[in-house]
Amino acid sequence: MLAANLDIEGSRGIILEGSSCIGSKLLMSGGGHCNITHGGSIKEFVYAYGDEGPALRRCLYRHSNLELARWLNGLGIELADENGDPVDASYGSNGIDNTGRIFPASMKSRDVLDALIGEAASNLWQIETDVKVSGLRREDDLWEITLHNGYELRSEIVVIAAGGITYPETGSDGSMLEILEDLGMDIDEPRPALAPIYVENYPYAELSGISIPDVTVIAFSSDAAHTCKGKAAKMKGDLLFTHEGLSGPVILNISKYVEPGELIRLCYNKELYELPKRMQRILRERSRGLLGDVRTNVLAGFLNQDDFIVSRVDERGMVTTGGVALDEIDMQTMKAKRFEGLYVIGEALSADGITGGYNLQLCWSTARTAADDLKKDF
Ligand SMILES: Cc1cc2nc3c(=O)[nH]c(=O)nc-3n(C[C@H](O)[C@H](O)[C@H](O)COP(=O)(O)OP(=O)(O)OC[C@H]3O[C@@H](n4cnc5c(N)ncnc54)[C@H](O)[C@@H]3O)c2cc1C
C-alpha cells in the first residue's frame, strides 16, 4: 500500500520480501475474499483497537475507510457488503454508508493484491522475493541492510512492514521484530490474537459448527480465576462451537485477554428452550445426578455462568497483539522517534483490532500516512 501510493521517480525503491510470494496473508484474508475494511463512520473505528485506538485516531481519520473505498474504486475495484450487495463510496462524509464488513465485489483477495502490485510497479518500485532481511544497522547516515545470503544493501530510508508472528509459513515469522529489538527498539511481547480458545473438560464437541448469537463472554485475569473478581475483558457477540473448542467473533475478539489457567465465563443470555435441542440435552446431562431444586439451579447457572478454565489459546491467531511499541513511533508520520530514516507500518506495530476488516484498515491507514511523509522527500 505504501509503494502503491509513493511515486519514487528519480530514486530507487525496493520491496524486500523474505518469502517466495508477496502478500500471502492478504491473499488468505477473509477466507480468500478479503474483508478489506468495515463500513460506518471512521469515528467509530477507534474503539475497535482497544487501548491503542486513541493513538491511531489521527491516522485513521486522515486515511479513512471512505478514502480507501474511493481509491480502490479509482483502480477499478468495486466494493460489496458480505451479502454481495454493492457498497457506494460516492456519498457520506465521515465514512462508508454501511455498517458491516466490506469486501471487493469480486470477493477475491487476489484482485486487491494485483491492484496494489500494479500501482507499486507503475510507481517504479522493484519487488524482490526470497530476500530475507537478517540485520539492520545505521552506518554513516545510511541504513545497512543485511540479507540472508550475506549481501548488504544501503538505503537512506527503511520502512518496516514485516507483519507479526502468526501463520509463519506466510513469511511473517517475527524475525524483523527481533532485529528491531536488537537495534534497541521497544517491542511489546508479540502474542497471537483473534484466535480460537480451548478449555478444560470441553463438553460441546458434538455441537461443532453450531453458532449461538449474542453470547456474553467474560475473561477473568489469572489472580481472579477462583474468585471471579478482576475482569480482564467482557464482550458480546456470536459464539461458535468447534470440534475442539470455542470460536466465533466474540471468542476471537476476547482471545488476546486470555491465558491458559484463566477462567472464562459464557453467558448465553437465553432461556434453556431457546438454545439448540442438542445443546439443551448436553446441559441436562451435565446436571444429571443432581436432584430437584439443585438441578434446576445448576441448569439455570449454566445459562448465565457456563465457566471454563482455559487450556490453550490457538497459536494460529489471525493477527498479532504486541510488536513495535507505539511510544517509539510518531503516529502522524509513522517515523521512529529515536531512529533516523526508519518507519514502521501495519501489523508490525503494537496495535490490533477486532474482527471485521479493522486490521487491514490499520495497515492501509498507517501505510498511507508514511507515504504522505515520504512524499515530501521525493
Ligand atoms: C487467516 C487470516 C485471515 C485474515 N483475514 C482478515 C480480514 O478479512 N480482514 C482484516 O482486516 N484482516 C485480516 N487478517 C489480518 C491481516 O491479513 C493482517 O493484519 C495484514 O495482512 C498485515 O499486513 P502487513 O503487511 O502488516 O503484514 P503481513 O501481511 O504479515 O506481511 C508482512 C510481510 O513481511 C515479510 N517479512 C517478514 N519478516 C521479514 C524479513 N525478516 N525479511 C523480509 N521479509 C520479511 C513476510 O514474508 C510478509 O510477506 C487475516 C489474517 C489471517 C492470518
Coordinates of C-alpha atoms and ligand atoms in Angstrom, one line a residue:
M1 CA 0.0 0.0 0.0
L2 CA 2.9 2.3 0.7
A3 CA 4.6 1.6 -2.6
A4 CA 1.2 1.9 -4.4
N5 CA 1.0 5.4 -3.0
L6 CA 4.5 6.6 -3.4
D7 CA 5.9 7.6 -6.8
I8 CA 9.7 7.4 -6.4
E9 CA 10.7 8.6 -9.9
G10 CA 14.3 9.6 -9.8
S11 CA 15.0 7.4 -6.8
R12 CA 15.2 3.7 -6.3
G13 CA 12.7 1.7 -4.1
I14 CA 12.8 -2.0 -3.4
I15 CA 10.4 -4.2 -1.6
L16 CA 12.4 -6.9 0.1
E17 CA 10.1 -9.9 0.6
G18 CA 11.6 -12.8 2.6
S19 CA 9.2 -15.5 1.3
S20 CA 8.7 -16.6 -2.3
C21 CA 5.3 -14.8 -2.6
I22 CA 4.4 -11.3 -1.7
G23 CA 1.1 -10.6 0.1
S24 CA 0.4 -14.2 1.2
K25 CA -1.5 -13.1 4.3
L26 CA -3.6 -10.6 2.3
L27 CA -4.5 -13.4 -0.1
M28 CA -5.8 -15.6 2.8
S29 CA -7.6 -12.7 4.4
G30 CA -11.4 -13.1 4.8
G31 CA -11.1 -16.7 3.7
G32 CA -9.7 -15.6 0.4
H33 CA -12.4 -12.9 0.0
C34 CA -10.5 -10.1 1.7
N35 CA -12.6 -8.3 4.3
I36 CA -10.9 -5.1 3.3
T37 CA -12.4 -2.7 5.8
H38 CA -15.5 -2.0 7.8
G39 CA -18.5 0.2 7.0
G40 CA -19.8 3.1 9.1
S41 CA -18.2 6.2 10.4
I42 CA -14.4 6.2 10.8
K43 CA -15.0 7.9 14.1
E44 CA -16.4 4.6 15.4
F45 CA -13.3 2.6 14.4
V46 CA -11.2 3.8 17.3
Y47 CA -12.9 1.6 19.9
A48 CA -12.1 -1.5 17.7
Y49 CA -8.4 -1.2 18.6
G50 CA -8.9 -1.2 22.4
D51 CA -6.3 0.8 24.4
E52 CA -4.3 1.6 21.2
G53 CA -7.3 3.2 19.5
P54 CA -6.7 6.8 20.6
A55 CA -3.1 6.7 19.3
L56 CA -4.4 5.6 15.9
R57 CA -7.2 8.2 15.7
R58 CA -5.5 10.9 13.6
C59 CA -4.0 8.3 11.2
L60 CA -7.4 6.6 10.7
Y61 CA -9.3 9.9 10.2
R62 CA -6.7 11.1 7.7
H63 CA -6.9 7.9 5.7
S64 CA -10.3 6.5 6.3
N65 CA -12.4 3.6 5.1
L66 CA -14.2 6.0 2.8
E67 CA -10.9 7.3 1.3
L68 CA -9.8 3.7 0.8
A69 CA -13.0 2.8 -1.0
R70 CA -12.7 5.7 -3.3
W71 CA -9.1 5.0 -4.1
L72 CA -9.9 1.3 -4.8
N73 CA -12.9 2.4 -7.0
G74 CA -10.4 4.5 -8.9
L75 CA -8.4 1.4 -9.6
G76 CA -11.5 -0.4 -10.9
I77 CA -12.2 -2.3 -7.7
E78 CA -15.8 -2.0 -6.7
L79 CA -16.8 -2.9 -3.1
A80 CA -19.6 -5.0 -1.7
D81 CA -21.0 -6.0 1.7
E82 CA -21.0 -9.5 3.0
N83 CA -24.2 -10.4 1.1
G84 CA -22.5 -9.2 -2.1
D85 CA -24.7 -6.1 -2.4
P86 CA -22.8 -3.1 -3.9
V87 CA -21.3 -0.5 -1.5
D88 CA -21.5 3.0 -2.8
A89 CA -18.5 5.1 -1.8
S90 CA -19.6 8.2 -3.6
Y91 CA -21.5 9.6 -0.7
G92 CA -21.1 10.1 3.1
S93 CA -18.6 12.4 4.6
N94 CA -17.3 10.5 7.7
G95 CA -17.3 7.0 6.4
I96 CA -18.9 4.4 4.3
D97 CA -22.7 4.4 4.5
N98 CA -22.9 0.8 5.5
T99 CA -22.4 -0.8 8.9
G100 CA -20.9 -4.2 8.2
R101 CA -17.8 -5.9 6.7
I102 CA -16.7 -4.6 3.3
F103 CA -15.1 -6.8 0.6
P104 CA -14.1 -6.4 -3.0
A105 CA -17.2 -7.0 -5.1
S106 CA -15.4 -9.9 -6.9
M107 CA -14.9 -11.4 -3.4
K108 CA -11.3 -12.2 -4.5
S109 CA -8.3 -11.1 -2.4
R110 CA -6.2 -11.7 -5.5
D111 CA -7.8 -8.7 -7.2
V112 CA -6.8 -6.4 -4.3
L113 CA -3.2 -7.7 -4.3
D114 CA -2.9 -7.4 -8.1
A115 CA -4.1 -3.8 -7.9
L116 CA -1.5 -2.9 -5.2
I117 CA 1.3 -4.7 -7.1
G118 CA 0.3 -2.9 -10.3
E119 CA 0.3 0.5 -8.7
A120 CA 3.6 -0.2 -7.0
A121 CA 5.1 -1.2 -10.3
S122 CA 3.8 1.9 -12.0
N123 CA 5.4 4.0 -9.2
L124 CA 8.6 2.3 -10.3
W125 CA 9.1 0.0 -7.2
Q126 CA 11.1 -3.1 -7.7
I127 CA 9.8 -6.2 -5.9
E128 CA 12.3 -8.9 -4.9
T129 CA 11.1 -12.1 -3.3
D130 CA 13.1 -14.8 -1.4
V131 CA 15.2 -11.9 0.0
K132 CA 15.0 -12.2 3.8
V133 CA 16.5 -9.4 5.9
S134 CA 18.7 -10.7 8.7
G135 CA 20.2 -7.5 10.1
L136 CA 19.8 -3.7 10.2
R137 CA 22.5 -1.2 11.2
R138 CA 22.8 2.6 11.0
E139 CA 26.2 3.5 9.4
D140 CA 27.3 6.9 8.2
D141 CA 23.7 8.3 7.9
L142 CA 22.6 5.3 6.0
W143 CA 20.8 2.0 6.9
E144 CA 22.9 -1.0 6.2
I145 CA 20.5 -3.9 5.5
T146 CA 22.0 -7.4 5.7
L147 CA 20.3 -10.1 3.7
H148 CA 20.1 -13.8 4.5
N149 CA 22.7 -14.6 1.8
G150 CA 25.2 -12.3 3.3
Y151 CA 24.7 -9.5 0.7
E152 CA 24.3 -6.0 2.0
L153 CA 22.2 -3.0 0.8
R154 CA 22.4 0.6 1.8
S155 CA 19.5 2.9 2.0
E156 CA 18.6 6.3 3.3
I157 CA 15.2 5.2 4.4
V158 CA 13.8 1.9 5.6
V159 CA 10.1 1.2 6.1
I160 CA 9.3 -1.9 8.2
A161 CA 6.1 -3.7 7.0
A162 CA 7.1 -7.1 8.2
G163 CA 3.8 -8.1 10.0
G164 CA 3.5 -10.1 13.2
I165 CA 4.3 -13.7 14.3
T166 CA 1.3 -15.8 13.4
Y167 CA 1.0 -18.0 10.3
P168 CA 4.8 -18.0 10.0
E169 CA 4.6 -20.0 6.7
T170 CA 3.4 -16.8 5.1
G171 CA 6.8 -15.3 6.0
S172 CA 5.5 -13.2 8.9
D173 CA 7.7 -15.0 11.5
G174 CA 8.6 -12.2 13.9
S175 CA 12.2 -12.2 12.7
M176 CA 12.0 -8.4 12.0
L177 CA 10.7 -7.7 15.5
E178 CA 13.9 -9.4 16.8
I179 CA 16.1 -7.4 14.6
L180 CA 14.4 -4.2 15.8
E181 CA 14.8 -5.3 19.4
D182 CA 18.5 -5.9 18.8
L183 CA 18.6 -2.3 17.5
G184 CA 17.3 -1.1 20.8
M185 CA 13.7 -0.5 19.9
D186 CA 11.0 -1.2 22.5
I187 CA 8.9 -4.2 21.5
D188 CA 5.8 -5.2 23.3
E189 CA 5.8 -9.0 23.6
P190 CA 4.1 -10.4 20.5
R191 CA 1.3 -12.9 21.1
P192 CA -1.5 -14.4 18.9
A193 CA -4.8 -12.6 18.9
L194 CA -8.1 -13.3 17.1
A195 CA -7.6 -17.0 17.9
P196 CA -9.9 -19.9 18.9
I197 CA -9.8 -20.8 22.6
Y198 CA -9.6 -24.3 24.1
V199 CA -10.9 -25.2 27.5
E200 CA -10.6 -28.0 30.0
N201 CA -13.4 -30.6 30.1
Y202 CA -15.0 -29.2 26.9
P203 CA -18.5 -30.7 26.7
Y204 CA -19.7 -29.3 23.3
A205 CA -17.6 -31.2 20.7
E206 CA -20.8 -32.7 19.2
L207 CA -22.2 -29.2 18.6
S208 CA -19.3 -28.5 16.2
G209 CA -20.5 -25.9 13.6
I210 CA -23.4 -24.6 15.8
S211 CA -23.3 -20.8 16.4
I212 CA -25.1 -19.1 19.2
P213 CA -25.9 -15.4 18.7
D214 CA -25.3 -12.6 21.3
V215 CA -23.4 -14.5 23.9
T216 CA -21.6 -12.5 26.6
V217 CA -18.1 -13.8 27.3
I218 CA -16.2 -12.6 30.4
A219 CA -12.4 -13.3 30.8
F220 CA -11.1 -13.2 34.4
S221 CA -7.4 -12.4 35.0
S222 CA -5.3 -15.2 36.5
D223 CA -5.3 -14.0 40.1
A224 CA -9.1 -13.8 39.9
A225 CA -9.7 -17.2 38.3
H226 CA -11.0 -18.7 41.6
T227 CA -12.8 -15.7 43.0
C228 CA -14.3 -14.4 39.7
K229 CA -13.3 -10.9 40.6
G230 CA -11.0 -8.8 38.4
K231 CA -12.4 -9.0 34.9
A232 CA -9.8 -8.8 32.2
A233 CA -12.4 -8.2 29.5
K234 CA -16.1 -8.6 28.7
M235 CA -17.5 -8.8 25.2
K236 CA -20.7 -9.8 23.4
G237 CA -21.2 -11.4 20.1
D238 CA -21.7 -14.7 18.2
L239 CA -20.1 -17.8 19.6
L240 CA -19.2 -20.8 17.5
F241 CA -18.7 -24.3 18.9
T242 CA -16.0 -26.3 17.1
H243 CA -15.0 -29.9 17.5
E244 CA -12.2 -29.0 19.9
G245 CA -13.1 -25.7 21.4
L246 CA -14.7 -22.2 21.2
S247 CA -14.5 -19.8 18.3
G248 CA -16.7 -17.2 16.5
P249 CA -16.3 -13.4 16.6
V250 CA -16.8 -13.0 20.4
I251 CA -14.2 -15.6 21.2
L252 CA -11.7 -14.4 18.6
N253 CA -12.1 -10.8 19.9
I254 CA -11.6 -11.7 23.6
S255 CA -8.7 -14.2 22.9
K256 CA -5.9 -11.6 23.4
Y257 CA -7.1 -11.0 27.0
V258 CA -7.0 -14.7 27.9
E259 CA -4.2 -17.0 29.1
P260 CA -4.0 -20.8 30.0
G261 CA -5.2 -21.4 33.5
E262 CA -7.5 -18.4 33.5
L263 CA -11.3 -18.6 33.7
I264 CA -13.8 -17.6 31.0
R265 CA -17.5 -17.4 31.6
L266 CA -20.1 -17.8 28.8
C267 CA -23.5 -16.2 29.4
Y268 CA -25.9 -17.3 26.7
N269 CA -28.5 -14.6 27.5
K270 CA -31.3 -17.0 26.7
E271 CA -33.8 -19.4 28.3
L272 CA -33.0 -23.1 28.0
Y273 CA -35.7 -23.7 25.4
E274 CA -34.2 -21.0 23.1
L275 CA -31.0 -23.0 22.8
P276 CA -30.5 -25.7 20.1
K277 CA -32.1 -29.0 21.2
R278 CA -28.7 -30.9 21.2
M279 CA -27.3 -28.2 23.5
Q280 CA -30.3 -28.5 25.9
R281 CA -29.6 -32.2 26.1
I282 CA -25.9 -31.7 26.9
L283 CA -26.7 -29.1 29.6
R284 CA -29.3 -31.5 31.1
E285 CA -26.7 -34.3 31.1
R286 CA -24.2 -32.1 32.8
S287 CA -26.6 -31.6 35.7
R288 CA -27.6 -35.2 35.8
G289 CA -27.3 -36.8 39.3
L290 CA -28.5 -33.7 41.0
L291 CA -32.0 -33.6 42.4
G292 CA -34.9 -31.1 42.4
D293 CA -34.1 -27.5 43.1
V294 CA -30.4 -28.1 43.0
R295 CA -30.6 -29.4 39.4
T296 CA -32.8 -26.6 38.3
N297 CA -30.4 -24.1 39.8
V298 CA -27.4 -25.7 38.2
L299 CA -29.1 -25.7 34.8
A300 CA -30.1 -22.1 35.2
G301 CA -26.5 -21.4 36.3
F302 CA -25.1 -22.9 33.0
L303 CA -27.2 -20.4 31.1
N304 CA -25.7 -17.3 32.8
Q305 CA -22.4 -18.7 34.1
D306 CA -21.0 -21.5 32.0
D307 CA -17.5 -21.4 33.4
F308 CA -14.4 -23.0 31.9
I309 CA -10.7 -23.0 32.6
V310 CA -8.7 -22.1 29.5
S311 CA -6.2 -24.8 28.5
R312 CA -4.8 -23.1 25.4
V313 CA -5.2 -20.1 23.1
D314 CA -4.6 -21.2 19.5
E315 CA -1.1 -20.0 18.3
R316 CA -2.7 -19.5 14.8
G317 CA -4.2 -16.2 15.6
M318 CA -5.4 -14.1 12.7
V319 CA -3.4 -11.2 14.0
T320 CA -0.6 -10.5 16.4
T321 CA -1.1 -8.4 19.5
G322 CA 2.2 -6.7 20.5
G323 CA 5.0 -5.6 18.3
V324 CA 6.8 -2.2 17.9
A325 CA 5.6 -0.1 20.9
L326 CA 3.6 2.9 19.7
D327 CA 5.6 5.2 22.0
E328 CA 8.5 4.6 19.6
I329 CA 6.6 6.0 16.7
D330 CA 5.4 9.5 15.7
M331 CA 1.9 8.5 14.8
Q332 CA 1.5 11.5 12.5
T333 CA 4.2 10.2 10.2
M334 CA 4.9 6.6 11.3
K335 CA 8.5 7.6 11.7
A336 CA 10.5 6.1 14.5
K337 CA 11.2 8.8 17.1
R338 CA 14.7 7.6 18.1
F339 CA 15.9 6.2 14.7
E340 CA 16.6 8.5 11.8
G341 CA 15.1 7.4 8.5
L342 CA 13.1 4.4 9.9
Y343 CA 9.3 3.9 9.5
V344 CA 7.1 1.2 10.9
I345 CA 3.6 0.4 9.5
G346 CA 0.9 -2.3 9.5
E347 CA 0.8 -5.3 11.8
A348 CA 4.4 -4.9 12.9
L349 CA 3.1 -2.1 15.2
S350 CA 1.8 -2.9 18.6
A351 CA -1.8 -2.3 17.7
D352 CA -4.5 -4.7 16.6
G353 CA -8.2 -4.7 16.0
I354 CA -11.3 -6.9 16.5
T355 CA -12.6 -8.9 13.5
G356 CA -14.4 -7.2 10.7
G357 CA -11.8 -5.5 8.5
Y358 CA -10.2 -3.3 11.1
N359 CA -6.8 -4.9 10.9
L360 CA -6.4 -4.3 7.2
Q361 CA -7.7 -0.8 7.6
L362 CA -4.9 -0.2 10.2
C363 CA -2.4 -1.4 7.5
W364 CA -3.9 0.9 4.8
S365 CA -4.1 4.0 7.1
T366 CA -0.6 3.6 8.5
A367 CA 1.0 2.9 5.1
R368 CA -0.6 5.9 3.5
T369 CA 0.4 8.1 6.5
A370 CA 4.0 7.0 6.0
A371 CA 3.7 7.6 2.2
D372 CA 2.4 11.2 2.9
D373 CA 5.5 11.9 4.9
L374 CA 7.9 10.3 2.4
K375 CA 6.4 12.2 -0.5
K376 CA 8.0 15.3 0.9
D377 CA 11.4 13.8 0.1
F378 CA 10.6 12.7 -3.5
Ligands
LIG1 C1 -6.2 -16.3 8.1 C2 -6.2 -14.8 8.2 C3 -7.4 -14.1 7.8 C4 -7.4 -12.7 7.9 N1 -8.5 -12.0 7.5 C5 -8.5 -10.7 7.6 C6 -9.6 -9.9 7.1 O1 -10.5 -10.5 6.4 N2 -9.6 -8.6 7.4 C7 -8.7 -8.0 8.0 O2 -8.8 -6.7 8.3 N3 -7.6 -8.6 8.5 C8 -7.5 -10.0 8.3 N4 -6.4 -10.6 8.7 C9 -5.2 -9.9 9.2 C10 -4.5 -9.2 8.0 O3 -4.3 -10.1 7.0 C11 -3.1 -8.7 8.5 O4 -3.3 -7.9 9.6 C12 -2.3 -8.0 7.4 O5 -2.1 -8.8 6.3 C13 -1.0 -7.5 7.9 O6 -0.4 -6.9 6.8 P1 1.2 -6.5 6.9 O7 1.6 -6.0 5.6 O8 1.4 -5.5 8.1 O9 1.9 -7.8 7.3 P2 1.9 -9.2 6.5 O10 0.7 -9.3 5.6 O11 2.2 -10.2 7.6 O12 3.2 -9.1 5.6 C14 4.5 -9.0 6.1 C15 5.5 -9.4 5.0 O13 6.8 -9.2 5.5 C16 7.6 -10.3 5.2 N5 8.7 -10.4 6.1 C17 8.7 -10.7 7.5 N6 9.9 -10.7 8.0 C18 10.8 -10.5 7.0 C19 12.2 -10.4 6.9 N7 13.0 -10.6 8.0 N8 12.7 -10.1 5.7 C20 12.0 -9.9 4.6 N9 10.6 -10.0 4.6 C21 10.0 -10.3 5.8 C22 6.7 -11.5 5.2 O14 7.2 -12.6 4.4 C23 5.4 -10.9 4.8 O15 5.2 -11.1 3.4 C24 -6.3 -12.0 8.5 C25 -5.2 -12.8 8.9 C26 -5.1 -14.1 8.7 C27 -3.9 -14.9 9.1

